Amino acid sequence: MKDVLLILGASGQIGNELTQSLRKIYGNERVIASDIREGNADMMNSGPFELINATDKNQILQIVQKYKVTQVYLLAAMLSATAEQHPQKAWNLNINSLLAVLDLAKEKHIKQIYWPSSIAVFGPTTPKQNTPQKSVMEPSTVYGISKLAGEFWCNYYHDKYGVDVRSLRYPGIISWKSKPGGGTTDYAVDIYFSALEESKYTCFLSENTRLPMMYMDDAVNATIQLMQTASHKIKERTAYNLSAISFTPKEIALEIKKHIPEFEILYKPDFRQKIADSWPQSISDSKAREDWNWQHQFDLSSMTKDILTNLKEQRSTLKL
Ligand code: SER
């Protein structure tokens, strides 16, 4: 039987691009996009779309049965900065959606689950450089607490009920086709748009705040690769550390200046600084590289070139 995939949270930053990549691989009709709100035109026109509240197990089950879904990618979540403003709502969304999907797998309605974790599972007491797979984990944000609890729910359902659930601790994900919302690493996306529009950007983190980051293309590839790996090779059933690049606002600004010499960056740190300061600066992902041959492609310079080229092209098409 061929797999049918359901993406929950398909209109979000990662969901949007992951859905399009999965549609290319599995065929448009086999990748069901869903979200609590409609997606962009490409998403709505390229294949099936359903409105679903990801915390409502019955709604998910109906769609699973309607399309004979075998795999669920659960990407609906509230990110770190927004979660600090709405702690209870964030916990409910992030955890209840996961438990709903885990239960559907336990009850044998679906065979495989992807659910993203984050570097936010680490906290101020975690070693900051090359943070290992197993380390001190004392998250200080609601988002981090929900992701850490979620990881252990995944591990529990795998051990106790044999659920095939897989997860990655994403760093900040940088994209140009779709924007993130409510995260602490969002500055590294906004900066490219502002650089092209106004040649300046006011950053909400201080100039030397180093954080682990990754280009969207690498994040999508890692996700698909993890899901296509034979189950016995997946040794971590909490979530894998995943890493590509690490940079500061000052370093990304210097890289942008190579393409837009008049670009200027100003710094006005806000409450998000404390969140950023609680996270690692770089991550060791040797387990992912050993267990399923993970390799990233993009560094800061190739990513910047790719984003600026694509955004410039998009802007000139829109102006035509
Ligand atoms: N990018 C996320 C955030 O900033 C971290 O996983 O909230």
Short mmCIF file of C-alpha atoms and ligand atoms in Angstrom, two decimals:
data_model
loop_
_atom_site.label_atom_id
_atom_site.label_comp_id
_atom_site.label_asym_id
_atom_site.label_seq_id
_atom_site.Cartn_x
_atom_site.Cartn_y
_atom_site.Cartn_z
CA MET A 1 0.00 0.00 0.00
CA LYS A 2 1.33 3.43 -0.92
CA ASP A 3 1.63 6.04 1.83
CA VAL A 4 -0.80 8.94 2.14
CA LEU A 5 0.49 11.91 4.16
CA LEU A 6 -1.45 14.42 6.26
CA ILE A 7 0.31 17.68 7.14
CA LEU A 8 -1.14 19.48 10.18
CA GLY A 9 -0.03 23.12 10.25
CA ALA A 10 0.64 23.21 6.50
CA SER A 11 0.13 26.98 6.24
CA GLY A 12 2.97 27.76 8.63
CA GLN A 13 6.61 28.55 7.86
CA ILE A 14 7.90 24.96 7.66
CA GLY A 15 4.58 23.33 6.74
CA ASN A 16 4.28 25.41 3.61
CA GLU A 17 7.60 24.38 2.07
CA LEU A 18 7.57 20.83 3.43
CA THR A 19 4.13 20.22 1.88
CA GLN A 20 5.32 21.36 -1.55
CA SER A 21 8.44 19.16 -1.37
CA LEU A 22 6.42 16.15 -0.23
CA ARG A 23 3.90 16.72 -3.04
CA LYS A 24 6.77 16.55 -5.55
CA ILE A 25 7.94 13.22 -4.09
CA TYR A 26 4.66 11.44 -3.25
CA GLY A 27 2.32 13.10 -5.78
CA ASN A 28 -0.09 15.97 -5.10
CA GLU A 29 -3.08 13.77 -4.34
CA ARG A 30 -1.21 11.77 -1.68
CA VAL A 31 -0.22 14.77 0.43
CA ILE A 32 -3.19 16.26 2.28
CA ALA A 33 -2.47 19.78 3.52
CA SER A 34 -4.39 21.04 6.54
CA ASP A 35 -4.37 23.99 8.90
CA ILE A 36 -6.73 26.04 11.02
CA ARG A 37 -6.51 28.72 8.29
CA GLU A 38 -6.25 28.47 4.51
CA GLY A 39 -2.83 28.41 2.89
CA ASN A 40 -1.44 30.47 0.02
CA ALA A 41 -2.64 29.97 -3.58
CA ASP A 42 0.11 27.43 -4.40
CA MET A 43 -0.88 25.31 -1.45
CA MET A 44 -4.63 25.51 -2.10
CA ASN A 45 -4.30 24.79 -5.83
CA SER A 46 -1.67 22.07 -5.85
CA GLY A 47 -3.54 19.36 -3.93
CA PRO A 48 -6.16 18.50 -1.29
CA PHE A 49 -6.60 20.92 1.64
CA GLU A 50 -8.74 20.51 4.78
CA LEU A 51 -9.43 22.93 7.62
CA ILE A 52 -8.47 21.12 10.85
CA ASN A 53 -7.95 22.16 14.45
CA ALA A 54 -4.87 20.08 15.30
CA THR A 55 -5.95 19.62 18.93
CA ASP A 56 -9.24 17.97 17.89
CA LYS A 57 -8.58 14.24 17.66
CA ASN A 58 -11.97 13.49 16.06
CA GLN A 59 -11.47 16.04 13.31
CA ILE A 60 -8.07 14.54 12.52
CA LEU A 61 -9.50 11.00 12.60
CA GLN A 62 -12.24 11.92 10.12
CA ILE A 63 -9.69 13.19 7.61
CA VAL A 64 -7.38 10.21 8.27
CA GLN A 65 -10.28 7.90 7.39
CA LYS A 66 -11.48 9.99 4.45
CA TYR A 67 -8.11 9.81 2.66
CA LYS A 68 -6.71 6.57 4.22
CA VAL A 69 -3.81 8.52 5.70
CA THR A 70 -0.78 6.48 6.83
CA GLN A 71 1.62 9.22 8.00
CA VAL A 72 1.00 12.45 9.92
CA TYR A 73 3.40 15.41 10.00
CA LEU A 74 2.34 17.56 12.95
CA LEU A 75 3.75 21.06 12.45
CA ALA A 76 1.10 23.13 14.23
CA ALA A 77 2.70 24.87 17.22
CA MET A 78 3.02 28.17 19.04
CA LEU A 79 6.65 29.40 18.94
CA SER A 80 8.83 30.70 21.77
CA ALA A 81 8.08 34.45 21.86
CA THR A 82 4.30 34.16 21.40
CA ALA A 83 4.17 31.29 23.90
CA GLU A 84 5.61 33.59 26.59
CA GLN A 85 2.59 35.88 26.05
CA HIS A 86 0.05 33.00 26.11
CA PRO A 87 1.55 30.20 28.24
CA GLN A 88 -1.61 28.15 28.77
CA LYS A 89 -2.72 28.40 25.16
CA ALA A 90 0.76 27.42 23.97
CA TRP A 91 0.87 24.39 26.26
CA ASN A 92 -2.60 23.28 25.13
CA LEU A 93 -1.83 23.61 21.44
CA ASN A 94 1.66 22.13 21.54
CA ILE A 95 0.85 19.17 23.79
CA ASN A 96 -2.79 18.33 23.04
CA SER A 97 -2.13 18.15 19.29
CA LEU A 98 0.77 15.78 19.89
CA LEU A 99 -1.20 13.53 22.25
CA ALA A 100 -4.07 13.39 19.75
CA VAL A 101 -1.78 12.20 16.97
CA LEU A 102 0.16 9.78 19.20
CA ASP A 103 -3.15 8.23 20.27
CA LEU A 104 -4.23 7.80 16.63
CA ALA A 105 -1.02 5.84 16.03
CA LYS A 106 -1.48 3.81 19.23
CA GLU A 107 -4.99 2.93 18.00
CA LYS A 108 -3.47 1.87 14.64
CA HIS A 109 -5.25 4.49 12.54
CA ILE A 110 -1.85 5.72 11.25
CA LYS A 111 1.59 4.14 10.93
CA GLN A 112 4.15 6.91 11.23
CA ILE A 113 4.41 10.37 12.82
CA TYR A 114 6.76 13.31 12.38
CA TRP A 115 6.78 15.95 15.10
CA PRO A 116 9.42 18.68 15.40
CA SER A 117 11.23 19.52 18.60
CA SER A 118 13.57 22.47 18.99
CA ILE A 119 16.85 23.74 20.46
CA ALA A 120 14.50 25.40 22.99
CA VAL A 121 14.51 22.12 24.97
CA PHE A 122 17.89 23.31 26.29
CA GLY A 123 18.17 26.01 28.93
CA PRO A 124 20.58 28.34 30.72
CA THR A 125 22.35 25.45 32.52
CA THR A 126 23.06 23.52 29.30
CA PRO A 127 26.65 23.68 27.92
CA LYS A 128 26.47 26.47 25.30
CA GLN A 129 28.98 25.22 22.71
CA ASN A 130 28.51 22.04 20.69
CA THR A 131 25.68 20.95 22.94
CA PRO A 132 25.61 17.14 22.86
CA GLN A 133 22.59 14.96 22.14
CA LYS A 134 22.28 14.10 25.81
CA SER A 135 22.90 17.03 28.08
CA VAL A 136 21.45 19.05 30.96
CA MET A 137 17.93 20.06 29.88
CA GLU A 138 16.31 22.71 32.02
CA PRO A 139 14.31 24.88 29.59
CA SER A 140 13.20 28.27 30.86
CA THR A 141 10.48 29.02 28.26
CA VAL A 142 6.95 27.64 27.96
CA TYR A 143 7.76 26.62 24.39
CA GLY A 144 10.87 24.73 25.56
CA ILE A 145 8.97 23.03 28.38
CA SER A 146 6.29 21.89 25.92
CA LYS A 147 8.87 20.58 23.44
CA LEU A 148 10.81 18.71 26.15
CA ALA A 149 7.64 17.15 27.55
CA GLY A 150 6.58 16.31 23.98
CA GLU A 151 9.88 14.55 23.29
CA PHE A 152 9.35 12.30 26.28
CA TRP A 153 5.74 11.61 25.29
CA CYS A 154 7.09 10.47 21.88
CA ASN A 155 9.66 8.26 23.57
CA TYR A 156 7.01 6.83 25.89
CA TYR A 157 4.56 5.98 23.08
CA HIS A 158 7.39 4.36 21.14
CA ASP A 159 8.58 2.22 24.08
CA LYS A 160 5.18 1.33 25.45
CA TYR A 161 2.97 1.04 22.35
CA GLY A 162 5.52 0.64 19.52
CA VAL A 163 4.48 3.95 17.89
CA ASP A 164 6.85 4.93 15.05
CA VAL A 165 7.29 8.62 15.88
CA ARG A 166 10.35 10.59 14.79
CA SER A 167 11.59 14.03 15.74
CA LEU A 168 14.32 16.63 15.15
CA ARG A 169 15.46 19.48 17.37
CA TYR A 170 15.34 22.22 14.75
CA PRO A 171 17.56 25.27 15.14
CA GLY A 172 16.21 28.63 13.88
CA ILE A 173 14.90 27.97 10.36
CA ILE A 174 15.55 30.62 7.73
CA SER A 175 13.33 30.89 4.68
CA TRP A 176 12.21 33.37 2.05
CA LYS A 177 9.06 31.72 0.57
CA SER A 178 7.18 31.73 3.85
CA LYS A 179 7.78 33.77 6.98
CA PRO A 180 7.87 32.46 10.55
CA GLY A 181 5.74 34.02 13.27
CA GLY A 182 6.35 34.43 16.97
CA GLY A 183 9.83 32.93 17.25
CA THR A 184 13.05 34.28 18.76
CA THR A 185 15.08 33.40 15.68
CA ASP A 186 12.67 35.22 13.29
CA TYR A 187 15.05 38.19 13.06
CA ALA A 188 17.25 36.14 10.71
CA VAL A 189 14.35 35.98 8.21
CA ASP A 190 13.04 39.55 8.67
CA ILE A 191 16.52 41.00 8.14
CA TYR A 192 16.62 39.89 4.48
CA PHE A 193 13.22 41.44 3.68
CA SER A 194 14.14 44.73 5.40
CA ALA A 195 17.56 44.79 3.74
CA LEU A 196 15.94 44.71 0.31
CA GLU A 197 13.04 47.00 1.13
CA GLU A 198 14.72 49.71 3.22
CA SER A 199 18.46 48.89 3.37
CA LYS A 200 18.24 48.86 7.15
CA TYR A 201 17.01 46.64 9.95
CA THR A 202 16.44 47.11 13.68
CA CYS A 203 17.28 43.84 15.39
CA PHE A 204 15.50 42.72 18.57
CA LEU A 205 18.59 40.73 19.66
CA SER A 206 22.00 42.22 20.52
CA GLU A 207 24.84 42.13 18.00
CA ASN A 208 26.79 39.21 19.49
CA THR A 209 23.90 36.84 20.21
CA ARG A 210 25.02 33.60 18.60
CA LEU A 211 22.34 31.02 17.84
CA PRO A 212 22.16 27.76 15.87
CA MET A 213 20.41 28.26 12.50
CA MET A 214 19.59 26.38 9.29
CA TYR A 215 18.36 27.18 5.79
CA MET A 216 14.86 25.89 5.01
CA ASP A 217 16.11 23.65 2.17
CA ASP A 218 18.31 21.77 4.64
CA ALA A 219 15.51 21.53 7.23
CA VAL A 220 13.09 20.09 4.66
CA ASN A 221 15.69 17.60 3.42
CA ALA A 222 16.53 16.49 6.97
CA THR A 223 12.85 15.94 7.75
CA ILE A 224 12.17 13.89 4.63
CA GLN A 225 15.40 11.92 5.07
CA LEU A 226 14.57 11.09 8.69
CA MET A 227 11.08 9.91 7.74
CA GLN A 228 12.41 7.73 4.91
CA THR A 229 15.06 6.01 7.06
CA ALA A 230 14.43 2.38 8.04
CA SER A 231 12.87 2.29 11.51
CA HIS A 232 15.63 0.16 13.09
CA LYS A 233 18.20 2.86 12.28
CA ILE A 234 16.35 5.47 14.35
CA LYS A 235 18.06 5.17 17.72
CA GLU A 236 16.78 8.38 19.31
CA ARG A 237 13.07 8.33 20.01
CA THR A 238 13.04 11.60 21.92
CA ALA A 239 14.46 13.87 19.15
CA TYR A 240 17.75 14.22 17.25
CA ASN A 241 20.00 17.25 17.62
CA LEU A 242 20.24 18.85 14.16
CA SER A 243 22.65 21.55 13.12
CA ALA A 244 24.04 23.45 10.17
CA ILE A 245 25.30 26.96 10.93
CA SER A 246 25.67 29.34 13.86
CA PHE A 247 25.92 33.10 13.57
CA THR A 248 25.26 36.41 15.32
CA PRO A 249 23.18 39.36 14.05
CA LYS A 250 26.45 41.20 13.39
CA GLU A 251 27.76 38.35 11.22
CA ILE A 252 24.59 37.99 9.14
CA ALA A 253 24.53 41.78 8.65
CA LEU A 254 28.14 41.71 7.37
CA GLU A 255 27.21 38.93 4.94
CA ILE A 256 24.24 40.95 3.64
CA LYS A 257 26.48 44.02 3.25
CA LYS A 258 28.55 42.06 0.71
CA HIS A 259 25.48 42.18 -1.56
CA ILE A 260 23.90 45.45 -0.36
CA PRO A 261 26.81 47.71 0.71
CA GLU A 262 24.52 50.47 2.04
CA PHE A 263 22.76 48.05 4.45
CA GLU A 264 22.75 49.13 8.09
CA ILE A 265 21.74 47.28 11.21
CA LEU A 266 20.62 48.81 14.53
CA TYR A 267 20.15 46.92 17.78
CA LYS A 268 17.22 47.28 20.13
CA PRO A 269 17.03 44.12 22.23
CA ASP A 270 13.65 43.32 23.82
CA PHE A 271 12.23 40.44 25.92
CA ARG A 272 13.37 37.97 23.29
CA GLN A 273 17.02 38.60 24.27
CA LYS A 274 16.53 36.62 27.46
CA ILE A 275 15.06 33.70 25.55
CA ALA A 276 17.98 33.73 23.09
CA ASP A 277 20.49 33.92 25.95
CA SER A 278 19.01 30.77 27.48
CA TRP A 279 19.67 28.66 24.34
CA PRO A 280 22.88 26.98 23.09
CA GLN A 281 25.12 28.85 20.64
CA SER A 282 26.01 25.74 18.65
CA ILE A 283 24.78 22.16 18.59
CA SER A 284 26.54 18.85 18.02
CA ASP A 285 24.44 16.64 15.76
CA SER A 286 26.91 13.75 15.38
CA LYS A 287 24.17 11.20 16.27
CA ALA A 288 22.02 12.29 13.29
CA ARG A 289 25.09 12.18 11.04
CA GLU A 290 25.99 8.66 12.27
CA ASP A 291 22.54 7.07 12.44
CA TRP A 292 20.99 8.27 9.17
CA ASN A 293 23.81 10.09 7.34
CA TRP A 294 22.55 13.62 7.83
CA GLN A 295 24.56 16.31 6.01
CA HIS A 296 23.73 19.97 5.58
CA GLN A 297 24.38 21.85 2.33
CA PHE A 298 24.10 25.56 3.07
CA ASP A 299 26.45 27.83 5.02
CA LEU A 300 25.82 31.51 5.85
CA SER A 301 27.30 32.76 2.61
CA SER A 302 25.54 30.35 0.19
CA MET A 303 22.26 30.79 2.05
CA THR A 304 22.47 34.60 1.88
CA LYS A 305 23.25 34.52 -1.82
CA ASP A 306 20.34 32.16 -2.51
CA ILE A 307 17.82 34.15 -0.45
CA LEU A 308 18.77 37.55 -1.89
CA THR A 309 18.77 36.24 -5.48
CA ASN A 310 15.33 34.67 -5.02
CA LEU A 311 13.82 37.66 -3.22
CA LYS A 312 15.15 40.10 -5.85
CA GLU A 313 13.67 37.94 -8.60
CA GLN A 314 10.35 37.72 -6.78
CA ARG A 315 10.26 41.49 -6.28
CA SER A 316 10.95 42.24 -9.94
CA THR A 317 8.23 39.76 -11.06
CA LEU A 318 5.73 41.40 -8.70
CA LYS A 319 6.60 44.83 -10.09
CA LEU A 320 6.16 43.75 -13.73
N1 SER B 1 12.68 29.12 15.93
C1 SER B 1 12.06 28.78 17.17
C2 SER B 1 11.75 29.98 17.96
O1 SER B 1 12.47 30.92 17.84
C3 SER B 1 12.97 27.87 17.96
O2 SER B 1 12.63 26.55 17.73
O3 SER B 1 10.83 29.96 18.72
#
